[in-house]
PDB file of C-alpha atoms in Angstrom:
ATOM      1  CA  MET A  38     -85.588 -35.384  43.317  1.00  0.00           C
ATOM      2  CA  LYS A  39     -81.881 -35.659  43.959  1.00  0.00           C
ATOM      3  CA  LYS A  40     -79.703 -38.626  43.257  1.00  0.00           C
ATOM      4  CA  LEU A  41     -76.698 -39.784  45.138  1.00  0.00           C
ATOM      5  CA  ALA A  42     -74.361 -41.834  42.986  1.00  0.00           C
ATOM      6  CA  LEU A  43     -71.387 -43.837  44.059  1.00  0.00           C
ATOM      7  CA  VAL A  44     -69.269 -45.206  41.295  1.00  0.00           C
ATOM      8  CA  ILE A  45     -67.661 -48.175  43.006  1.00  0.00           C
ATOM      9  CA  MET A  46     -65.104 -49.099  40.460  1.00  0.00           C
ATOM     10  CA  SER A  47     -64.157 -47.804  37.059  1.00  0.00           C
ATOM     11  CA  VAL A  48     -62.085 -50.552  35.561  1.00  0.00           C
ATOM     12  CA  GLY A  49     -60.673 -50.672  32.109  1.00  0.00           C
ATOM     13  CA  SER A  50     -59.365 -47.194  31.645  1.00  0.00           C
ATOM     14  CA  SER A  51     -57.119 -48.466  28.900  1.00  0.00           C
ATOM     15  CA  VAL A  52     -55.329 -45.417  27.624  1.00  0.00           C
ATOM     16  CA  PHE A  53     -53.808 -45.025  24.197  1.00  0.00           C
ATOM     17  CA  ALA A  54     -51.178 -42.335  23.683  1.00  0.00           C
ATOM     18  CA  THR A  55     -51.737 -39.818  20.911  1.00  0.00           C
ATOM     19  CA  ALA A  56     -48.947 -37.241  21.147  1.00  0.00           C
ATOM     20  CA  GLN A  57     -49.444 -35.560  24.540  1.00  0.00           C
ATOM     21  CA  ILE A  58     -53.161 -36.277  24.804  1.00  0.00           C
ATOM     22  CA  GLN A  59     -54.147 -39.773  25.910  1.00  0.00           C
ATOM     23  CA  LEU A  60     -57.473 -41.319  24.908  1.00  0.00           C
ATOM     24  CA  GLY A  61     -59.105 -44.236  26.680  1.00  0.00           C
ATOM     25  CA  VAL A  62     -62.167 -46.319  27.402  1.00  0.00           C
ATOM     26  CA  LYS A  63     -63.733 -46.939  30.784  1.00  0.00           C
ATOM     27  CA  ALA A  64     -66.266 -49.277  32.307  1.00  0.00           C
ATOM     28  CA  GLY A  65     -67.423 -49.798  35.838  1.00  0.00           C
ATOM     29  CA  ILE A  66     -70.051 -50.553  38.423  1.00  0.00           C
ATOM     30  CA  ASN A  67     -72.410 -47.959  39.940  1.00  0.00           C
ATOM     31  CA  LEU A  68     -74.108 -48.042  43.309  1.00  0.00           C
ATOM     32  CA  THR A  69     -76.765 -45.330  43.173  1.00  0.00           C
ATOM     33  CA  ASN A  70     -79.463 -44.025  45.462  1.00  0.00           C
ATOM     34  CA  ILE A  71     -82.097 -41.279  45.523  1.00  0.00           C
ATOM     35  CA  SER A  72     -82.841 -38.677  48.157  1.00  0.00           C
ATOM     36  CA  LEU A  73     -85.912 -36.453  48.103  1.00  0.00           C
ATOM     37  CA  THR A  74     -86.074 -32.864  49.292  1.00  0.00           C
ATOM     38  CA  GLY A  75     -89.209 -31.293  50.721  1.00  0.00           C
ATOM     39  CA  VAL A  76     -90.630 -34.610  51.923  1.00  0.00           C
ATOM     40  CA  SER A  77     -91.798 -35.075  55.495  1.00  0.00           C
ATOM     41  CA  PRO A  78     -89.294 -37.021  57.651  1.00  0.00           C
ATOM     42  CA  ASN A  79     -92.242 -39.199  58.692  1.00  0.00           C
ATOM     43  CA  SER A  80     -92.852 -40.229  55.086  1.00  0.00           C
ATOM     44  CA  SER A  81     -93.356 -43.943  54.448  1.00  0.00           C
ATOM     45  CA  ILE A  82     -90.952 -43.872  51.458  1.00  0.00           C
ATOM     46  CA  SER A  83     -87.567 -45.473  52.043  1.00  0.00           C
ATOM     47  CA  PHE A  84     -84.937 -45.891  49.333  1.00  0.00           C
ATOM     48  CA  SER A  85     -82.185 -48.463  48.998  1.00  0.00           C
ATOM     49  CA  SER A  86     -79.264 -48.488  46.595  1.00  0.00           C
ATOM     50  CA  LYS A  87     -79.331 -50.029  43.148  1.00  0.00           C
ATOM     51  CA  THR A  88     -76.413 -51.601  41.286  1.00  0.00           C
ATOM     52  CA  ASN A  89     -75.866 -50.818  37.612  1.00  0.00           C
ATOM     53  CA  PHE A  90     -73.021 -50.166  35.157  1.00  0.00           C
ATOM     54  CA  ASN A  91     -71.267 -47.367  33.304  1.00  0.00           C
ATOM     55  CA  VAL A  92     -69.247 -47.322  30.103  1.00  0.00           C
ATOM     56  CA  GLY A  93     -67.610 -44.496  28.190  1.00  0.00           C
ATOM     57  CA  LEU A  94     -64.659 -42.653  26.700  1.00  0.00           C
ATOM     58  CA  LEU A  95     -62.114 -40.322  28.265  1.00  0.00           C
ATOM     59  CA  ALA A  96     -59.258 -38.029  27.303  1.00  0.00           C
ATOM     60  CA  SER A  97     -56.349 -37.009  29.510  1.00  0.00           C
ATOM     61  CA  ILE A  98     -54.892 -33.624  28.579  1.00  0.00           C
ATOM     62  CA  PRO A  99     -51.680 -32.602  30.389  1.00  0.00           C
ATOM     63  CA  LEU A 100     -51.852 -29.093  31.865  1.00  0.00           C
ATOM     64  CA  PHE A 101     -48.753 -28.552  34.018  1.00  0.00           C
ATOM     65  CA  ASN A 102     -46.566 -30.643  36.341  1.00  0.00           C
ATOM     66  CA  SER A 103     -48.716 -33.612  37.390  1.00  0.00           C
ATOM     67  CA  PHE A 104     -52.103 -32.030  36.631  1.00  0.00           C
ATOM     68  CA  HIS A 105     -54.373 -33.134  33.800  1.00  0.00           C
ATOM     69  CA  LEU A 106     -57.758 -32.085  32.456  1.00  0.00           C
ATOM     70  CA  GLN A 107     -59.900 -35.196  31.974  1.00  0.00           C
ATOM     71  CA  PRO A 108     -63.148 -34.782  30.024  1.00  0.00           C
ATOM     72  CA  GLU A 109     -65.287 -37.901  29.731  1.00  0.00           C
ATOM     73  CA  ILE A 110     -68.501 -39.016  28.098  1.00  0.00           C
ATOM     74  CA  VAL A 111     -70.155 -41.903  29.931  1.00  0.00           C
ATOM     75  CA  TYR A 112     -73.418 -43.831  29.696  1.00  0.00           C
ATOM     76  CA  SER A 113     -74.501 -44.473  33.293  1.00  0.00           C
ATOM     77  CA  GLY A 114     -77.294 -46.677  34.600  1.00  0.00           C
ATOM     78  CA  GLN A 115     -78.637 -45.148  37.814  1.00  0.00           C
ATOM     79  CA  GLY A 116     -81.660 -45.341  40.100  1.00  0.00           C
ATOM     80  CA  ALA A 117     -82.892 -46.784  43.385  1.00  0.00           C
ATOM     81  CA  ASN A 118     -85.246 -49.300  44.888  1.00  0.00           C
ATOM     82  CA  SER A 119     -87.972 -48.240  47.308  1.00  0.00           C
ATOM     83  CA  ASP A 120     -90.815 -49.492  49.428  1.00  0.00           C
ATOM     84  CA  VAL A 121     -93.987 -47.410  49.389  1.00  0.00           C
ATOM     85  CA  ALA A 122     -96.893 -48.631  51.516  1.00  0.00           C
ATOM     86  CA  GLY A 123     -95.788 -52.259  51.151  1.00  0.00           C
ATOM     87  CA  SER A 124     -95.137 -52.119  47.407  1.00  0.00           C
ATOM     88  CA  SER A 125     -91.611 -52.520  46.010  1.00  0.00           C
ATOM     89  CA  ILE A 126     -90.717 -50.040  43.282  1.00  0.00           C
ATOM     90  CA  SER A 127     -87.536 -50.039  41.192  1.00  0.00           C
ATOM     91  CA  ARG A 128     -86.648 -46.740  39.524  1.00  0.00           C
ATOM     92  CA  SER A 129     -84.151 -46.990  36.655  1.00  0.00           C
ATOM     93  CA  PHE A 130     -82.556 -44.030  34.899  1.00  0.00           C
ATOM     94  CA  GLY A 131     -80.193 -43.953  31.923  1.00  0.00           C
ATOM     95  CA  TYR A 132     -77.941 -40.881  31.791  1.00  0.00           C
ATOM     96  CA  LEU A 133     -75.342 -39.599  29.394  1.00  0.00           C
ATOM     97  CA  ASN A 134     -72.909 -38.049  31.882  1.00  0.00           C
ATOM     98  CA  VAL A 135     -70.211 -35.587  30.874  1.00  0.00           C
ATOM     99  CA  PRO A 136     -67.709 -35.063  33.703  1.00  0.00           C
ATOM    100  CA  LEU A 137     -64.942 -32.468  33.362  1.00  0.00           C
ATOM    101  CA  LEU A 138     -62.317 -33.404  35.933  1.00  0.00           C
ATOM    102  CA  LEU A 139     -59.089 -31.897  37.197  1.00  0.00           C
ATOM    103  CA  LYS A 140     -56.771 -34.826  37.906  1.00  0.00           C
ATOM    104  CA  TYR A 141     -53.567 -34.908  39.948  1.00  0.00           C
ATOM    105  CA  GLN A 142     -51.372 -37.873  38.924  1.00  0.00           C
ATOM    106  CA  HIS A 143     -48.494 -38.819  41.249  1.00  0.00           C
ATOM    107  CA  SER A 144     -45.465 -40.561  39.732  1.00  0.00           C
ATOM    108  CA  SER A 145     -46.230 -43.631  41.901  1.00  0.00           C
ATOM    109  CA  GLY A 146     -49.468 -44.167  39.933  1.00  0.00           C
ATOM    110  CA  LEU A 147     -51.826 -42.817  42.611  1.00  0.00           C
ATOM    111  CA  PHE A 148     -54.223 -40.104  41.469  1.00  0.00           C
ATOM    112  CA  ALA A 149     -56.998 -37.861  42.765  1.00  0.00           C
ATOM    113  CA  GLU A 150     -59.650 -36.207  40.630  1.00  0.00           C
ATOM    114  CA  THR A 151     -62.494 -33.752  41.105  1.00  0.00           C
ATOM    115  CA  GLY A 152     -64.802 -31.732  38.911  1.00  0.00           C
ATOM    116  CA  LEU A 153     -68.218 -30.829  37.587  1.00  0.00           C
ATOM    117  CA  GLN A 154     -70.474 -33.400  35.940  1.00  0.00           C
ATOM    118  CA  VAL A 155     -73.493 -32.697  33.760  1.00  0.00           C
ATOM    119  CA  GLY A 156     -75.928 -35.561  33.171  1.00  0.00           C
ATOM    120  CA  PHE A 157     -78.510 -35.718  30.399  1.00  0.00           C
ATOM    121  CA  LEU A 158     -81.480 -38.009  31.070  1.00  0.00           C
ATOM    122  CA  LEU A 159     -82.003 -40.568  28.305  1.00  0.00           C
ATOM    123  CA  THR A 160     -84.491 -42.986  29.919  1.00  0.00           C
ATOM    124  CA  ALA A 161     -86.524 -43.133  33.148  1.00  0.00           C
ATOM    125  CA  ASN A 162     -88.717 -46.056  34.198  1.00  0.00           C
ATOM    126  CA  ALA A 163     -90.445 -47.265  37.340  1.00  0.00           C
ATOM    127  CA  THR A 164     -91.351 -50.910  37.838  1.00  0.00           C
ATOM    128  CA  SER A 165     -93.335 -52.260  40.781  1.00  0.00           C
ATOM    129  CA  ASN A 166     -94.232 -55.709  41.997  1.00  0.00           C
ATOM    130  CA  VAL A 167     -97.858 -54.784  41.224  1.00  0.00           C
ATOM    131  CA  GLN A 168     -97.608 -53.363  37.683  1.00  0.00           C
ATOM    132  CA  SER A 169     -95.251 -53.451  34.732  1.00  0.00           C
ATOM    133  CA  SER A 170     -92.741 -50.760  33.768  1.00  0.00           C
ATOM    134  CA  VAL A 171     -93.985 -47.170  33.453  1.00  0.00           C
ATOM    135  CA  ASP A 172     -92.114 -44.389  31.648  1.00  0.00           C
ATOM    136  CA  ILE A 173     -91.476 -41.558  34.152  1.00  0.00           C
ATOM    137  CA  LYS A 174     -89.196 -39.420  31.992  1.00  0.00           C
ATOM    138  CA  SER A 175     -91.772 -36.604  31.745  1.00  0.00           C
ATOM    139  CA  ILE A 176     -91.744 -36.130  35.547  1.00  0.00           C
ATOM    140  CA  THR A 177     -87.958 -36.422  35.969  1.00  0.00           C
ATOM    141  CA  GLN A 178     -85.397 -33.623  35.626  1.00  0.00           C
ATOM    142  CA  SER A 179     -83.854 -33.831  32.165  1.00  0.00           C
ATOM    143  CA  VAL A 180     -80.477 -32.302  33.185  1.00  0.00           C
ATOM    144  CA  ASP A 181     -78.550 -33.110  36.346  1.00  0.00           C
ATOM    145  CA  PHE A 182     -75.583 -31.117  37.706  1.00  0.00           C
ATOM    146  CA  SER A 183     -73.274 -32.776  40.221  1.00  0.00           C
ATOM    147  CA  TRP A 184     -69.751 -32.706  41.613  1.00  0.00           C
ATOM    148  CA  SER A 185     -67.417 -35.722  41.506  1.00  0.00           C
ATOM    149  CA  PHE A 186     -64.517 -36.724  43.752  1.00  0.00           C
ATOM    150  CA  GLY A 187     -62.309 -39.721  43.069  1.00  0.00           C
ATOM    151  CA  LEU A 188     -59.177 -41.598  44.052  1.00  0.00           C
ATOM    152  CA  GLY A 189     -57.413 -44.249  42.063  1.00  0.00           C
ATOM    153  CA  TYR A 190     -54.312 -46.017  40.905  1.00  0.00           C
ATOM    154  CA  GLU A 191     -52.897 -46.356  37.406  1.00  0.00           C
ATOM    155  CA  ILE A 192     -50.744 -49.341  36.507  1.00  0.00           C
ATOM    156  CA  GLN A 193     -48.556 -47.323  34.194  1.00  0.00           C
ATOM    157  CA  SER A 194     -46.774 -50.240  32.509  1.00  0.00           C
ATOM    158  CA  ILE A 195     -50.074 -51.416  30.970  1.00  0.00           C
ATOM    159  CA  ASN A 196     -52.044 -48.125  31.067  1.00  0.00           C
ATOM    160  CA  LEU A 197     -54.842 -49.543  33.218  1.00  0.00           C
ATOM    161  CA  GLY A 198     -56.507 -47.469  35.916  1.00  0.00           C
ATOM    162  CA  ILE A 199     -58.764 -48.450  38.791  1.00  0.00           C
ATOM    163  CA  ASP A 200     -60.646 -45.796  40.721  1.00  0.00           C
ATOM    164  CA  ALA A 201     -63.521 -45.147  43.095  1.00  0.00           C
ATOM    165  CA  ARG A 202     -65.595 -42.033  42.547  1.00  0.00           C
ATOM    166  CA  TYR A 203     -68.324 -40.352  44.566  1.00  0.00           C
ATOM    167  CA  THR A 204     -70.743 -38.071  42.765  1.00  0.00           C
ATOM    168  CA  TRP A 205     -72.762 -35.613  44.833  1.00  0.00           C
ATOM    169  CA  ASP A 206     -75.629 -33.383  43.762  1.00  0.00           C
TER     170      ASP A 206
END
């Protein structure tokens, strides 16, 4: 099972200066989906995106010129909704994601970021309109590797950043 996650908006990257390294908090909204490999194209399973949230901590470590290393630790609610043979199923996953991003920060406040993300599965549940929630953690990959791309803008006078990020695995 592969997931496709779109982090719509990470708001609240309030950054606090500590010497050269800046520390901050982040929160945002996720739009996530699931894609399956090895399934017949004629399969009756269709997935639709699910909205959830993320919250975490970040550090911005200056490297050279306008480049920074930005490690993060983020709790991320992910998953998807699906219809299987007329039954609606909601799959919900809780991940502890650890992205390690290379960030280019322009003096205007615009920035671009990219890097590897490792996700550690904390919870996995499936809920249908027919039965209550079922724990599916034992049949879900416990570690997820993905690549993230993002664009954003930092309001430097108040150290607040807004960005959109796409995570692909």
